[in-house]
mmCIF file of C-alpha atoms in Angstrom:
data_model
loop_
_atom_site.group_PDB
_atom_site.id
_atom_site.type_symbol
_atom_site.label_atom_id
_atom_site.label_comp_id
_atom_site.label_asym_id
_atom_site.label_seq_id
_atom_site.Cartn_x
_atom_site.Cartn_y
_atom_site.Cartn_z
ATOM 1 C CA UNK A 12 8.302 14.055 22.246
ATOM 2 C CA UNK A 13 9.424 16.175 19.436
ATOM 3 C CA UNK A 14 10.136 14.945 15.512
ATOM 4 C CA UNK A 15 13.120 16.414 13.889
ATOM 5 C CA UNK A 16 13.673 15.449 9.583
ATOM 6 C CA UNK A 17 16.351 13.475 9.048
ATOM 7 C CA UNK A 18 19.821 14.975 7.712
ATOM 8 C CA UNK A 19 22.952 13.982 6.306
ATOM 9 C CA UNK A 20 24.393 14.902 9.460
ATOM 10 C CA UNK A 21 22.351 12.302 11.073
ATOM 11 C CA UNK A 22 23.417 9.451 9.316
ATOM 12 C CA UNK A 23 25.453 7.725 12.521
ATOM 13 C CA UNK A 24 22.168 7.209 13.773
ATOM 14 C CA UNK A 25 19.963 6.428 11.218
ATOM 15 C CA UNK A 26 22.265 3.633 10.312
ATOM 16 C CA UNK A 27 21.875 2.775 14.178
ATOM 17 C CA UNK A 28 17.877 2.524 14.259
ATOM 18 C CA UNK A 29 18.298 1.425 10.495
ATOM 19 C CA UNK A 30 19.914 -1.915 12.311
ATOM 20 C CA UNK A 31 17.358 -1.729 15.009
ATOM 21 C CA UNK A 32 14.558 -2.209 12.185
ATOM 22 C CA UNK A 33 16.286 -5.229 10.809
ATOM 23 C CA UNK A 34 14.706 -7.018 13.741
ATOM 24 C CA UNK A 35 15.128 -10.500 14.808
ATOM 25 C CA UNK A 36 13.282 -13.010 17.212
ATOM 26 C CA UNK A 37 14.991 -14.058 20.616
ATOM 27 C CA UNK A 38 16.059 -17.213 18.949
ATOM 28 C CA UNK A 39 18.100 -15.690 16.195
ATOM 29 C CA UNK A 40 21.105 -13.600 16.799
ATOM 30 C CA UNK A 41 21.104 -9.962 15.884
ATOM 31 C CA UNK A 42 22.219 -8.688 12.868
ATOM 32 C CA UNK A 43 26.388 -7.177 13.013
ATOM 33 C CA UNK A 44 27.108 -3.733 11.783
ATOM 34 C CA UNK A 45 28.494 -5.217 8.720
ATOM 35 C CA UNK A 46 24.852 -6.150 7.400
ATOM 36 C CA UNK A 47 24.229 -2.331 6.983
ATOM 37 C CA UNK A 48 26.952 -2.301 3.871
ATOM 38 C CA UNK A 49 24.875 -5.064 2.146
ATOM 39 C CA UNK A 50 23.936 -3.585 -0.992
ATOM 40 C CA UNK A 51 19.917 -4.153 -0.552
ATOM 41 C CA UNK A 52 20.602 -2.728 2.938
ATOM 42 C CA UNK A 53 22.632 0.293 2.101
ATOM 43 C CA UNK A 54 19.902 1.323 -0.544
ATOM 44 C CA UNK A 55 17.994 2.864 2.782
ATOM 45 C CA UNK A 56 20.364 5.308 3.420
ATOM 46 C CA UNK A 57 23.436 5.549 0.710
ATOM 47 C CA UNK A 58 22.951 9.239 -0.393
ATOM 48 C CA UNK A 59 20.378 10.423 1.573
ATOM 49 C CA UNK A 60 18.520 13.103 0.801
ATOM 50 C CA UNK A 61 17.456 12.325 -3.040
ATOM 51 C CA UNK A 62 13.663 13.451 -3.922
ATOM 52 C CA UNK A 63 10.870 11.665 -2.115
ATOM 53 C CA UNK A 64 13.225 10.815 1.047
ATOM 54 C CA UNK A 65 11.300 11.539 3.945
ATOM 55 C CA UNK A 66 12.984 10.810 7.366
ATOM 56 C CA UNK A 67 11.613 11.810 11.116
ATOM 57 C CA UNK A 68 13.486 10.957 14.740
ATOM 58 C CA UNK A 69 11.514 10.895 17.539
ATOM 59 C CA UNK A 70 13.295 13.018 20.375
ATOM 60 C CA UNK A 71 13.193 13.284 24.093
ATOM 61 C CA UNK A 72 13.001 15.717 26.413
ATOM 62 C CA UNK A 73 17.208 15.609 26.239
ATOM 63 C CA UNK A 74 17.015 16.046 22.491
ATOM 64 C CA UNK A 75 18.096 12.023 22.348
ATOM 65 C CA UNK A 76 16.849 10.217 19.489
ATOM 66 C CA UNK A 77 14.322 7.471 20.596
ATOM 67 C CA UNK A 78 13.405 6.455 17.128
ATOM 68 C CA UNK A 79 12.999 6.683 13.095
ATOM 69 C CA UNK A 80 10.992 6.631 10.589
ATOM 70 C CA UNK A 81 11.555 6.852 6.776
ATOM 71 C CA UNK A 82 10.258 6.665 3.433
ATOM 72 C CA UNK A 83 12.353 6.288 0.216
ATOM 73 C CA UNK A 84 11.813 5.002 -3.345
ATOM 74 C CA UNK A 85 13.822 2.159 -3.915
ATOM 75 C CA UNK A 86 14.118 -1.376 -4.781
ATOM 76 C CA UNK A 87 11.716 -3.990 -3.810
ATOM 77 C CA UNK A 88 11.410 -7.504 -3.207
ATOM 78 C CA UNK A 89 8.063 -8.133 -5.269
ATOM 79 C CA UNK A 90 6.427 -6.252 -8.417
ATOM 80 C CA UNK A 91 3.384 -5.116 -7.134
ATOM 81 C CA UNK A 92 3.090 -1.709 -5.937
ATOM 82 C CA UNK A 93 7.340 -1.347 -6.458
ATOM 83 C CA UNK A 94 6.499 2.377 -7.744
ATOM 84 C CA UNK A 95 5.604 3.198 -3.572
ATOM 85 C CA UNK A 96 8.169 4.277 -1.515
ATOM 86 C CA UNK A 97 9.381 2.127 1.392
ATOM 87 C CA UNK A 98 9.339 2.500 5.117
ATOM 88 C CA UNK A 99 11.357 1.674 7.467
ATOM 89 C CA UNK A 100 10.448 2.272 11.639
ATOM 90 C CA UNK A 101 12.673 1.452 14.490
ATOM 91 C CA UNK A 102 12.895 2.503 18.278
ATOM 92 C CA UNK A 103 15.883 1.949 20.078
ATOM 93 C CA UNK A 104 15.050 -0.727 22.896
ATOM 94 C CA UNK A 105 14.919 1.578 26.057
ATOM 95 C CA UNK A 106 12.554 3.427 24.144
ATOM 96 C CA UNK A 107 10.141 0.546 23.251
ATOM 97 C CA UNK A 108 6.478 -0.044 24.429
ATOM 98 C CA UNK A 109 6.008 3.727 24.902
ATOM 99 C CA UNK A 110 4.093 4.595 21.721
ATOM 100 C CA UNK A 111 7.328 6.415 20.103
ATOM 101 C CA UNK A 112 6.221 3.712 16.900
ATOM 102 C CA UNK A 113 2.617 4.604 16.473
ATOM 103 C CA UNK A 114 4.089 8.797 16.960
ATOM 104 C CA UNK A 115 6.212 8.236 14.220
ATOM 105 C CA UNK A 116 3.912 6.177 11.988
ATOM 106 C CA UNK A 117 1.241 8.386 12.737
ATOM 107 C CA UNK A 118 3.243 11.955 11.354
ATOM 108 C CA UNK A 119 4.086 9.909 8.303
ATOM 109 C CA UNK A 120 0.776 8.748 7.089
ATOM 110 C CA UNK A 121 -0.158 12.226 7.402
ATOM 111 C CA UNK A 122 2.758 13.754 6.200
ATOM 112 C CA UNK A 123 2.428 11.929 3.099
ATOM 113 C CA UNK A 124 -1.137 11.818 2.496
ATOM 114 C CA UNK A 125 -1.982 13.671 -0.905
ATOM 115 C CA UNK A 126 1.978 13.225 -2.048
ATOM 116 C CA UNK A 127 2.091 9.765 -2.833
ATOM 117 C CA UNK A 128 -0.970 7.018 -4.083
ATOM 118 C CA UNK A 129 0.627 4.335 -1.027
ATOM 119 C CA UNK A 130 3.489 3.339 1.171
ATOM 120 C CA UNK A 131 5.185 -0.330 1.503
ATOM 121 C CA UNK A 132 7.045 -2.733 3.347
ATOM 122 C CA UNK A 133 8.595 -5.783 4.250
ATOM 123 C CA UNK A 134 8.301 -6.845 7.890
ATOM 124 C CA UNK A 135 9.850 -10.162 9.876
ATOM 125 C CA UNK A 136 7.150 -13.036 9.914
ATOM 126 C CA UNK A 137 7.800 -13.550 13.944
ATOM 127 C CA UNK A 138 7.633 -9.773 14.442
ATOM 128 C CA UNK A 139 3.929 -9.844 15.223
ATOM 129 C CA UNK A 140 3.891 -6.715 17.347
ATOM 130 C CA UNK A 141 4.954 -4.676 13.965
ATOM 131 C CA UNK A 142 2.555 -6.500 12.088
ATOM 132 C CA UNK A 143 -0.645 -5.589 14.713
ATOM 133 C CA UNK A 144 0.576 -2.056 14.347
ATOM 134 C CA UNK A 145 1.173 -2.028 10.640
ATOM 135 C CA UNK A 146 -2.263 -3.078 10.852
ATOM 136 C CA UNK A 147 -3.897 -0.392 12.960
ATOM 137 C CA UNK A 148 -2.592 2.499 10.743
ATOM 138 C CA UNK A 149 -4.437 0.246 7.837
ATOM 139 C CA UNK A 150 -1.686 -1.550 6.371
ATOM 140 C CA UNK A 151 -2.435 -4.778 4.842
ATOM 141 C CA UNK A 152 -0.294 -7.848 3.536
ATOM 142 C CA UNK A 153 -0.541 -8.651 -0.635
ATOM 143 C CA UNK A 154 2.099 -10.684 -0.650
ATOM 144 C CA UNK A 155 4.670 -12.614 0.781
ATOM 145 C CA UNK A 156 8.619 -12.553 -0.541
ATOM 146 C CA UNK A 157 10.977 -14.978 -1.695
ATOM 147 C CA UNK A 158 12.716 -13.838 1.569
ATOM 148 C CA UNK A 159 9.419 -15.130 3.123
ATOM 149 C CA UNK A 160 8.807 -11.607 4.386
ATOM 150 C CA UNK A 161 5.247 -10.086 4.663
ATOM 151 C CA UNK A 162 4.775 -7.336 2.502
ATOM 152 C CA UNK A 163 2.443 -4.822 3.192
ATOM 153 C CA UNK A 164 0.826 -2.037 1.954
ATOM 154 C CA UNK A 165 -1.232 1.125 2.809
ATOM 155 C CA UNK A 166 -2.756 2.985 0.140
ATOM 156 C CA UNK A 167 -4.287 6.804 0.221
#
């Protein structure tokens, strides 16, 4: 596995895996493409490339993009610690169960250690695999949105 910063040129995918990270339990149905041009949605990728966006995709061996992960400054859902950038992580399906999330995670705790004071986001209730993983890189929940999201923190 190789990592390879996210472009403009890469924006196809991103919004892909972007859709991938708006995850959903087996009882629910998945999100449609149109959810990406929500404006709380689009705020992850519209104009990429501002200061403090930080994007990786996890490649194969065939150059194929298995996964993302991103940081950006941008709105949030609660008060507390709003002045963090967010993250986002996704890996396409075929790709899942492989440790392609913990890669990813792991470059960008370290590639952000010493630039910002913490990282934050908002992760599905039911999604308890994220959660246990958020965890294990040290991420813990101070609060929970009117969306009834988890939010979650890790601070340097």
């Amino acid at each position: 596995m190789r990592f390879k910063q996210v472009q403009k040129s890469d924006l196809a995918t991103q919004k892909e895996l972007l859709l991938v990270a708006l995850w959903t339990p087996d009882n629910e149905p998945n999100h449609p493409p149109e959810t990406l041009e929500l404006p709380h949605i689009k705020e992850y990728f519209d104009g990429w490339g501002r200061k403090g966006d930080l994007g990786l995709l996890a490649l194969n061996c065939f150059n194929e993009p298995m996964g993302l992960v991103q940081v950006r400054f941008k709105s949030s859902q609660t008060e507390l610690y709003s002045d963090y950038p967010e993250l986002a992580l996704a890996v396409y399906p075929q790709f899942q169960g492989r440790g392609v999330a913990s890669c990813l995670l792991s470059q960008v705790v370290d590639v952000l250690k010493g630039t910002c004071s913490g990282i934050r986001l908002g992760v599905h209730p039911q999604n308890t695999e994220a959660i246990a993983l958020y965890e294990k890189f040290s991420f813990k929940t101070y609060d929970v949105a009117q969306s009834g999201y988890p939010q979650m923190v890790r601070e340097y």
